[in-house]
mmCIF file of C-alpha atoms in Angstrom:
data_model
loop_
_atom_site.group_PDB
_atom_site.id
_atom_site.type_symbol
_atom_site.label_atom_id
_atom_site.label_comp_id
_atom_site.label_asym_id
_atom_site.label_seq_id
_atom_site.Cartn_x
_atom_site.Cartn_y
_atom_site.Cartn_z
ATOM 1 C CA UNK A 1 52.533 9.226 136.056
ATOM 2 C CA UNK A 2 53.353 9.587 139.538
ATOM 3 C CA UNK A 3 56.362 10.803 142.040
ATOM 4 C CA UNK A 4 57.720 8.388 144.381
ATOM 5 C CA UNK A 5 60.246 9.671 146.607
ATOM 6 C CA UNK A 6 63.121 7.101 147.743
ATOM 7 C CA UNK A 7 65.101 9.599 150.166
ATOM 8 C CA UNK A 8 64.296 13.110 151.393
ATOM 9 C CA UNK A 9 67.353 13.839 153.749
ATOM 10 C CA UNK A 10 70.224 16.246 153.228
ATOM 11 C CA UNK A 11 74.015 15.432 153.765
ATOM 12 C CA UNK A 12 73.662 12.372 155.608
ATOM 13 C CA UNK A 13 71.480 9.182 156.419
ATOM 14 C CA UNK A 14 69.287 9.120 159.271
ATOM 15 C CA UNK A 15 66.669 7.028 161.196
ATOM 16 C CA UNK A 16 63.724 8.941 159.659
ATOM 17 C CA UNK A 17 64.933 9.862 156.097
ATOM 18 C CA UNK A 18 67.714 8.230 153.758
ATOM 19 C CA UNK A 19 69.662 10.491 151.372
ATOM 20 C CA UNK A 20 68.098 11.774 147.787
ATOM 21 C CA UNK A 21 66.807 9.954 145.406
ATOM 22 C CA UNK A 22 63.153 10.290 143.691
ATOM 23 C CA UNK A 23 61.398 7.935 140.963
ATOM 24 C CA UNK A 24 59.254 9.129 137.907
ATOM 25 C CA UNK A 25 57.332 6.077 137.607
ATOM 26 C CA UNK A 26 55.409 6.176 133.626
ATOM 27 C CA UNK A 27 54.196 3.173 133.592
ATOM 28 C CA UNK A 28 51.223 3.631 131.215
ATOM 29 C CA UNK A 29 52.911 6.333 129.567
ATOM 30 C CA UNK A 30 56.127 4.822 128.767
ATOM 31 C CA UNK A 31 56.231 1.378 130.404
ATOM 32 C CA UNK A 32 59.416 3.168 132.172
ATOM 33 C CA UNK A 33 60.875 4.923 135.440
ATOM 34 C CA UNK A 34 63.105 7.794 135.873
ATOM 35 C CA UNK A 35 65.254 8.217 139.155
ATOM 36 C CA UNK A 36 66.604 11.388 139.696
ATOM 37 C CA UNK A 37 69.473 11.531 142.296
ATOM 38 C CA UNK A 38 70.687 8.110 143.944
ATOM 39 C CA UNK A 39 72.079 8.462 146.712
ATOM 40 C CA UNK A 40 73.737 5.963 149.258
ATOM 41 C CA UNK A 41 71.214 2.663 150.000
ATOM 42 C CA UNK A 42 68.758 3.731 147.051
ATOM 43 C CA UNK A 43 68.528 0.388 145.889
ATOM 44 C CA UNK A 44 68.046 -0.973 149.446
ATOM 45 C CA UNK A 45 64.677 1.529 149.342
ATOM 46 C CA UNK A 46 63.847 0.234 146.422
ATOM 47 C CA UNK A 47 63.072 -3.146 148.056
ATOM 48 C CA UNK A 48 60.642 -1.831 149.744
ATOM 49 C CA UNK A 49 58.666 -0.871 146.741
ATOM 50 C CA UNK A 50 57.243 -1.988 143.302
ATOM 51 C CA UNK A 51 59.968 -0.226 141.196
ATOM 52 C CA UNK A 52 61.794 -2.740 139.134
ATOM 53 C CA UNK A 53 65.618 -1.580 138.722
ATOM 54 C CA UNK A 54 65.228 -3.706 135.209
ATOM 55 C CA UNK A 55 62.331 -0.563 133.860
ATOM 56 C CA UNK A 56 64.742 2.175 134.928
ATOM 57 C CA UNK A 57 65.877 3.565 131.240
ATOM 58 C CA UNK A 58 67.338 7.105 132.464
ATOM 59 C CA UNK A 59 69.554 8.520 135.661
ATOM 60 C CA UNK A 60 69.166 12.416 136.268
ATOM 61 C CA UNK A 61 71.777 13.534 138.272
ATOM 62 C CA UNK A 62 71.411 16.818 139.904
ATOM 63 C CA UNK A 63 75.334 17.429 140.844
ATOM 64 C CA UNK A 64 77.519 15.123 142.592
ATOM 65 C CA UNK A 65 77.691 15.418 145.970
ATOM 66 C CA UNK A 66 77.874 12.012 147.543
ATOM 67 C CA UNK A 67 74.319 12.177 149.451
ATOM 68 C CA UNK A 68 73.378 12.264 146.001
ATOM 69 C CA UNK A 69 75.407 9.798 143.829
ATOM 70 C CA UNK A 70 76.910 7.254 146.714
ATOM 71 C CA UNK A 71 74.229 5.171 145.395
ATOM 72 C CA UNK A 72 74.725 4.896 141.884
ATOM 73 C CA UNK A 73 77.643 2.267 141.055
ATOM 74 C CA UNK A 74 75.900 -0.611 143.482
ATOM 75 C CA UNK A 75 72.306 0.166 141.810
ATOM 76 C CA UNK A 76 73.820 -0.257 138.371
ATOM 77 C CA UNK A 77 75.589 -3.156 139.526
ATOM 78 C CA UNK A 78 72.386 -4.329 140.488
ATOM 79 C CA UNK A 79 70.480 -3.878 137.489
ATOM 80 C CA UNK A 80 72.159 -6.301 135.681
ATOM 81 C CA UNK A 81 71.911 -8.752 138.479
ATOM 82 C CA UNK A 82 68.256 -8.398 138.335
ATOM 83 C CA UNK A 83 67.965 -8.883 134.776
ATOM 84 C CA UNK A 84 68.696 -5.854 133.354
ATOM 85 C CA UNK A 85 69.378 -5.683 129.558
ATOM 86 C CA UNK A 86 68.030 -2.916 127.674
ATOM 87 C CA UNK A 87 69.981 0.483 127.762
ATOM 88 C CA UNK A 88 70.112 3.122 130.295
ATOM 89 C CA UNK A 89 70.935 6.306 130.219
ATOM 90 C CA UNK A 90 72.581 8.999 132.545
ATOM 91 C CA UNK A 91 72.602 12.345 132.409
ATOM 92 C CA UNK A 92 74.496 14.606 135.550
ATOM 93 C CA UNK A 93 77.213 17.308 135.569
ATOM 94 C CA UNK A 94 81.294 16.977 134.316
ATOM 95 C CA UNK A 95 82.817 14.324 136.122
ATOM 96 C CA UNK A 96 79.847 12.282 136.560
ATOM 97 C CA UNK A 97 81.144 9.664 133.627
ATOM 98 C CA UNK A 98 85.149 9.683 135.144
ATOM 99 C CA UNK A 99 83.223 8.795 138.588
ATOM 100 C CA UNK A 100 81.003 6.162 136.980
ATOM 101 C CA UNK A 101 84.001 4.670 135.063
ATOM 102 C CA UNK A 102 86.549 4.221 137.934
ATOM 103 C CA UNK A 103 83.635 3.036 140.201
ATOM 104 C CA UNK A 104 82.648 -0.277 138.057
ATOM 105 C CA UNK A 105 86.657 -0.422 136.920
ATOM 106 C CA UNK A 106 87.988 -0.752 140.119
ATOM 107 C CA UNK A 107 84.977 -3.123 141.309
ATOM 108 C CA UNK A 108 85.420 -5.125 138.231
ATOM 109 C CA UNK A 109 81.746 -4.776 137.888
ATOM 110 C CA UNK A 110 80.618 -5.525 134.208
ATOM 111 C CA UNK A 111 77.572 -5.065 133.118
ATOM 112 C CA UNK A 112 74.751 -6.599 131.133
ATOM 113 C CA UNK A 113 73.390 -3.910 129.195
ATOM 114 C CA UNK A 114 74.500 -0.907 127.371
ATOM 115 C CA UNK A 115 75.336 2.153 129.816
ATOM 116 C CA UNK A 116 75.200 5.863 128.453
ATOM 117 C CA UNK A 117 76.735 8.912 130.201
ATOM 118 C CA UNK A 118 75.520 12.081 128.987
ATOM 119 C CA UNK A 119 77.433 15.135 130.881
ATOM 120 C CA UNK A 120 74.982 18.557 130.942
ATOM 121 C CA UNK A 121 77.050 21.466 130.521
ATOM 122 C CA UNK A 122 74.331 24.530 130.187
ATOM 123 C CA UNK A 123 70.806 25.102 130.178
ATOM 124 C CA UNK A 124 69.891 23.019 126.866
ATOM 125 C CA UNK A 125 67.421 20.560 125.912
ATOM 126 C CA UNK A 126 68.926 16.896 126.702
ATOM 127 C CA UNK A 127 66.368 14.547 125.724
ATOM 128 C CA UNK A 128 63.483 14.992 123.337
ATOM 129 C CA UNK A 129 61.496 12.580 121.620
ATOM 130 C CA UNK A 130 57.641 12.355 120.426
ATOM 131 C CA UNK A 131 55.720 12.324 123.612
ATOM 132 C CA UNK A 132 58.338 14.617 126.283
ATOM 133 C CA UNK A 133 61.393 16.941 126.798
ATOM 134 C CA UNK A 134 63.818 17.506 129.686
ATOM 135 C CA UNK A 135 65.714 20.639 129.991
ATOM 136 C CA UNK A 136 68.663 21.104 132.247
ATOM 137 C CA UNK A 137 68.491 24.435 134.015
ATOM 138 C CA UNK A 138 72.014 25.731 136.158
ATOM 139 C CA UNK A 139 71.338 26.061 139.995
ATOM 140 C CA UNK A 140 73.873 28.050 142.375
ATOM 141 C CA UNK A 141 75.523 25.037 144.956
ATOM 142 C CA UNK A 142 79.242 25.724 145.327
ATOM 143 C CA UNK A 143 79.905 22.819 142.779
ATOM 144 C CA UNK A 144 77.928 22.450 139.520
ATOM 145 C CA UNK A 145 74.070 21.731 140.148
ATOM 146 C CA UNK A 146 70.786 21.258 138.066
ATOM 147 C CA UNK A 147 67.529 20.921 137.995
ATOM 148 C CA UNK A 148 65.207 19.091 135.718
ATOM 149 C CA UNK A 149 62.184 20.477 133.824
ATOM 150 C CA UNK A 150 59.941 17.393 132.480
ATOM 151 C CA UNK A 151 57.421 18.475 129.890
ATOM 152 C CA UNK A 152 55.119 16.457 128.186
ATOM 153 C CA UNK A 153 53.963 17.134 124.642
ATOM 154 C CA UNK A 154 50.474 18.333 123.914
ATOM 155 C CA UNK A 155 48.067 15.728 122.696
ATOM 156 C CA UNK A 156 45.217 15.135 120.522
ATOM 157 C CA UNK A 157 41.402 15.908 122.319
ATOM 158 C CA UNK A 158 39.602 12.503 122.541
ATOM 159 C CA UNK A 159 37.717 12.100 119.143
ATOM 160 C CA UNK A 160 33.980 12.827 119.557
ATOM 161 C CA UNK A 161 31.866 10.198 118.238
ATOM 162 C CA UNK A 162 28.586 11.950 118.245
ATOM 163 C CA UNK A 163 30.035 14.474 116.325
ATOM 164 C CA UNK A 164 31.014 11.799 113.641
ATOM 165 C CA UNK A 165 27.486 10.483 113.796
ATOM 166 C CA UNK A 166 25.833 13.741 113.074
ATOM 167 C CA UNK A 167 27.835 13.976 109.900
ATOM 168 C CA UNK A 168 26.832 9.859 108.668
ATOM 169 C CA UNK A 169 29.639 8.271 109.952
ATOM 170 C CA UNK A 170 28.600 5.159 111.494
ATOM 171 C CA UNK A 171 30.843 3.318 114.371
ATOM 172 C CA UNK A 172 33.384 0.842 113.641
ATOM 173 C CA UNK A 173 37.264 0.806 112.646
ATOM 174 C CA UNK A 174 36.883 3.929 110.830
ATOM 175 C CA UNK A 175 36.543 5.811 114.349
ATOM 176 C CA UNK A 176 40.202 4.174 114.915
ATOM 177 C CA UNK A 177 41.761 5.621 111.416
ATOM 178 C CA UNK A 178 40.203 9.000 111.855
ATOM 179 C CA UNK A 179 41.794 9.163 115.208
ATOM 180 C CA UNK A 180 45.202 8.102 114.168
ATOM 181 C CA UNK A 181 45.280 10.115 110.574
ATOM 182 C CA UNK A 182 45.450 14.136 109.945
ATOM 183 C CA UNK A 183 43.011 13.239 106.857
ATOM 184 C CA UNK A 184 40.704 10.549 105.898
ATOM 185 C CA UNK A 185 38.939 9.281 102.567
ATOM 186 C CA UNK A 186 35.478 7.593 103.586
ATOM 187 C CA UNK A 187 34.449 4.984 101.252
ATOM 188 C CA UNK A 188 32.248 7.747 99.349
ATOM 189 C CA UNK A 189 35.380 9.786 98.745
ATOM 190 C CA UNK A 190 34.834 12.201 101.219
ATOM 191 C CA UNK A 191 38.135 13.585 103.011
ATOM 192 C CA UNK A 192 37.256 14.456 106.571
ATOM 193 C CA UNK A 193 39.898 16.639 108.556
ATOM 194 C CA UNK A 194 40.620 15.161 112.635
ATOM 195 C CA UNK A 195 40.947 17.974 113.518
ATOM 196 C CA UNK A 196 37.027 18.692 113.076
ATOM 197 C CA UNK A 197 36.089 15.535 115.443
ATOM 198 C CA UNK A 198 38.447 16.041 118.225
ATOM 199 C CA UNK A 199 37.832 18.021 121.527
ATOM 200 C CA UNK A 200 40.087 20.152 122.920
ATOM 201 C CA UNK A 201 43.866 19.434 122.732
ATOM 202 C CA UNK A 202 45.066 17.747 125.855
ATOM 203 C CA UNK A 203 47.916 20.016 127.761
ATOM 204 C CA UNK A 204 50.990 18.094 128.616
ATOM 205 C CA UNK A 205 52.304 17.868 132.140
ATOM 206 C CA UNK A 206 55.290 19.967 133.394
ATOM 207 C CA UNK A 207 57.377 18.661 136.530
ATOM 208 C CA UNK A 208 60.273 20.577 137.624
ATOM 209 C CA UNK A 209 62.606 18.477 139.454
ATOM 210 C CA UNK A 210 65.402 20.823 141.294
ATOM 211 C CA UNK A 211 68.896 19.233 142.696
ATOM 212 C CA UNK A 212 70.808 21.206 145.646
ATOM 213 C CA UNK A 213 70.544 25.204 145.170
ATOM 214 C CA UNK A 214 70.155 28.729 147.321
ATOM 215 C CA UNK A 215 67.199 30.524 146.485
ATOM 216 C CA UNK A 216 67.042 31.847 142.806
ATOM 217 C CA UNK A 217 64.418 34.085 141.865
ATOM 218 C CA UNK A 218 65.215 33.825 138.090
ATOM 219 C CA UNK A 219 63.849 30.069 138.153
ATOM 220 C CA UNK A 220 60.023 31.462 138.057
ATOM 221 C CA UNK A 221 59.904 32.055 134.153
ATOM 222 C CA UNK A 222 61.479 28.880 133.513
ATOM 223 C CA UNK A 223 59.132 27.224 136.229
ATOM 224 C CA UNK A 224 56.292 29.433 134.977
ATOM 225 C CA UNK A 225 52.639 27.237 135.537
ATOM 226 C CA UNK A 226 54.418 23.751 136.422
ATOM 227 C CA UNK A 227 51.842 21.073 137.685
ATOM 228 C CA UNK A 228 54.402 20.144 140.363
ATOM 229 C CA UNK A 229 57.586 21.701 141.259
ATOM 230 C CA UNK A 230 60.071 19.569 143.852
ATOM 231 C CA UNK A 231 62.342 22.333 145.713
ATOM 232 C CA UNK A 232 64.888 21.466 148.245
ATOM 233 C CA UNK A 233 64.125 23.047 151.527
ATOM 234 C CA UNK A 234 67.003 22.120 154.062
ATOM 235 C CA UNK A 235 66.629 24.946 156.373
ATOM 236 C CA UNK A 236 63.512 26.479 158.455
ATOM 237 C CA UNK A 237 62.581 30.204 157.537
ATOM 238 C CA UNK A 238 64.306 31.531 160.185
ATOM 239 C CA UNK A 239 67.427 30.242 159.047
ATOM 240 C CA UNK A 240 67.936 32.329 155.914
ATOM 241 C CA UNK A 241 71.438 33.286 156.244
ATOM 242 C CA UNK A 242 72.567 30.113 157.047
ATOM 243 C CA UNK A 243 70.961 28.559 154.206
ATOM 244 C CA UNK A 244 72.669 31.152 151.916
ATOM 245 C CA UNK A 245 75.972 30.249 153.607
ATOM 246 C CA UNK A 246 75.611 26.685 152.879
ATOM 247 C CA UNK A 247 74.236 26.883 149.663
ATOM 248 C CA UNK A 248 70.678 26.080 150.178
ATOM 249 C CA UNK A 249 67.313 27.109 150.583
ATOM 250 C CA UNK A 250 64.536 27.652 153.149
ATOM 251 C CA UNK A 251 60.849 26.577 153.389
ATOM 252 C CA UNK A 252 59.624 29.776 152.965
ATOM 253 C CA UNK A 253 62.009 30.551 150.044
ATOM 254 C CA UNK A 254 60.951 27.492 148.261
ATOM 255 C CA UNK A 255 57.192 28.547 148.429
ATOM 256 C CA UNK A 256 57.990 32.168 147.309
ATOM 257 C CA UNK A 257 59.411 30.819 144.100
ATOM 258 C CA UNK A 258 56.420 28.826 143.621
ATOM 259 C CA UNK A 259 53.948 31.561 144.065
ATOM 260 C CA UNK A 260 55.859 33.491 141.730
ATOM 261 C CA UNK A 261 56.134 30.699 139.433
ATOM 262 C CA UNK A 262 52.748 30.596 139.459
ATOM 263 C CA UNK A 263 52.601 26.689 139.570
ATOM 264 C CA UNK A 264 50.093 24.423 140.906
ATOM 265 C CA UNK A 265 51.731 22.512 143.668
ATOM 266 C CA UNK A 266 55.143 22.465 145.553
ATOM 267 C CA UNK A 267 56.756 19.281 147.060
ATOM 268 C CA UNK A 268 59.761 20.170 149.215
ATOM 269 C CA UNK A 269 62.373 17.717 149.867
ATOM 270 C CA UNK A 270 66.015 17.343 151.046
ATOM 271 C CA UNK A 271 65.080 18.638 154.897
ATOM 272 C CA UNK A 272 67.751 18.470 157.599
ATOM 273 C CA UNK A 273 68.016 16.013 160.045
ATOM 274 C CA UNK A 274 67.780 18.798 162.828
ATOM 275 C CA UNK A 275 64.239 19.111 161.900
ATOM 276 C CA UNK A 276 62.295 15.762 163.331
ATOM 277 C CA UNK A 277 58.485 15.584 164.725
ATOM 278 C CA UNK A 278 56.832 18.744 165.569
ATOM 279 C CA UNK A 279 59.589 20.303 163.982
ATOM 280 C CA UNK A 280 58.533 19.254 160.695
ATOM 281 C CA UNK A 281 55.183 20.248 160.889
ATOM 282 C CA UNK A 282 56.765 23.652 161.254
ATOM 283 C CA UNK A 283 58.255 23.392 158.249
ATOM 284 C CA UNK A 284 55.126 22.631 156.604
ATOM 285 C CA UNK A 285 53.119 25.418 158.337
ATOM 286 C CA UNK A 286 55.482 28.308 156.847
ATOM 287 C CA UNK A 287 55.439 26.961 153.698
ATOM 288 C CA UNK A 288 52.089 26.383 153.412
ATOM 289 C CA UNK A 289 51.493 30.353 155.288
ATOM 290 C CA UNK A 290 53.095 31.516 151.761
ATOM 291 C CA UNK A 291 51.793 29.018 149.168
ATOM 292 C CA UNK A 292 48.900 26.734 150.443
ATOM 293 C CA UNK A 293 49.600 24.104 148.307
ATOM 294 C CA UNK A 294 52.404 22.437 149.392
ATOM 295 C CA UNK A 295 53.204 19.355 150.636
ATOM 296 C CA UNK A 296 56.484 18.171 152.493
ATOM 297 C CA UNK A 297 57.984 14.485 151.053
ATOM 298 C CA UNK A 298 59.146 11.758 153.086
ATOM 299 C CA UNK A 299 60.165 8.206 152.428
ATOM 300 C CA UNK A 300 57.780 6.307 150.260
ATOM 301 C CA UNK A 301 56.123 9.628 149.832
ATOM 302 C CA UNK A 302 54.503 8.882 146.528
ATOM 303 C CA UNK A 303 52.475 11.421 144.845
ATOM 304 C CA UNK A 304 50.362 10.936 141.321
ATOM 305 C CA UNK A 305 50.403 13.739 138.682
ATOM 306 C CA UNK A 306 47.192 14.410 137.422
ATOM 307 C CA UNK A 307 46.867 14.317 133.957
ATOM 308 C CA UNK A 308 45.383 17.985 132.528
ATOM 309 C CA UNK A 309 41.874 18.160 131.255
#
């Protein structure tokens, strides 16, 4: 599982960054990648990179401003151009579908695989299956914004085989259907539990994934212990107020919430275009004064997420 950042600008392109987008790339886990946000030349990054538009399978869109959606219609467009046929599936506030609609309407763009538009209305669970859940969680942006809370699913401790061979149970396939069964029947008609031979159970991963928002203290239960939390941060420290005027946050506000949140590492994103060279550094430095492990994205940032122990 790993993070691989497309565009980490706000508002507008520019030499150094390109507008928002960010890939979930589960490859192992899923054979799959996630984007969240797409904004205008995503797909043109994506050239640049070893994500196949074909193994995208779900959009997240955190609201739609156009530095954050511009880039959507071409990169579906796209997808079935480069040999896209199994489903995908987007998920963004009201108006998201009526955008998506008119876009590939007007373009006469038709498409080679089935397209989903799932609308997010409240904080609520929007995708659960056997291995991972997303939640949608409200942000405060002038229009309707969200973030994304990714959380895997505990799993099973690896099975321990010395264990197994204290109690007469030799190697061989019956390691495999112990593993993969709550209860098995051994050829003397002994039932042996799994849970018995397994080590400890396996944590899943939580990424929080936050669109545009000003500073909300309220976020840190929801965030509570996340192994990586992605927080805009379009405005220095110093620049507070107008953050708050425009709807966004600071670097220093980013890495309070984190500390509070209590999670293990921060990756801020969406930075201004009036912050280049030294400049960013700064950033860095007074987020880093607050909550030392944080890290500022840039384009083709990519950043694995351990798996728990």
């Amino acid at each position: 599982m790993e993070l691989f950042f497309l565009g980490t600008g706000s508002g507008v392109p520019s030499k150094e960054r390109n507008v928002s987008a960010l890939a979930l790339q589960m490859l192992q886990e899923r054979q799959s990648t996630w984007l969240f946000d797409c904004g205008e030349s995503t797909q043109h990054q994506i050239l640049r990179t070893n994500i196949r538009p074909r193994r995208v399978e779900k959009i997240f869109i955190t609201h739609l401003h156009g530095d954050h959606i511009y880039g959507l219609p071409g990169f579906l467009s796209s997808r079935s151009f480069q040999g896209g046929e199994t489903p995908c599936t987007i998920y963004g506030p009201k108006g998201l579908k009526e955008y998506i609609t008119i876009s590939l309407r007007v373009s006469g763009t038709r498409l080679t695989y089935p397209l989903e538009i799932v609308e997010v209305i409240e904080e609520e669970t929007i995708f659960e299956d056997e291995g991972i859940t997303v939640k949608s969680v409200p942000l405060e942006h002038g229009l309707e914004s969200f973030g994304y809370i990714i959380q895997e699913k505990d799993q099973p401790g690896e099975l321990l085989p010395e264990k197994l061979k204290d109690a007469g149970i030799s190697p061989g396939p019956i390691y495999q259907k112990i593993k993969q069964n709550e209860t098995t029947e051994l050829a003397d008609g002994t039932v042996i539990r799994r849970e018995d031979y397994l080590g400890p159970v396996k944590a899943g991963r939580k990424i929080a994934i936050l669109g545009d928002t000003r500073y909300l203290e309220g976020l840190a239960d929801i965030l509570k212990q996340a192994d990586i939390l992605v927080h805009e941060a379009t405005f220095a420290g110093a620049d507070e107020e107008l953050a708050h005027a425009y709807f966004h946050s600071t670097t220093r506000q980013a890495a309070h919430l984190a500390k509070l949140a209590e999670v293990k590492q921060l990756i801020i994103s969406h930075i201004s275009s009036r912050y280049q060279g030294d400049k960013v550094k700064d950033l860095l430095r007074e987020a880093q004064e607050i909550f030392p492990d944080t890290a500022i994205a840039y384009d083709f940032y990519h950043h694995p997420v351990p798996a728990n122990k």
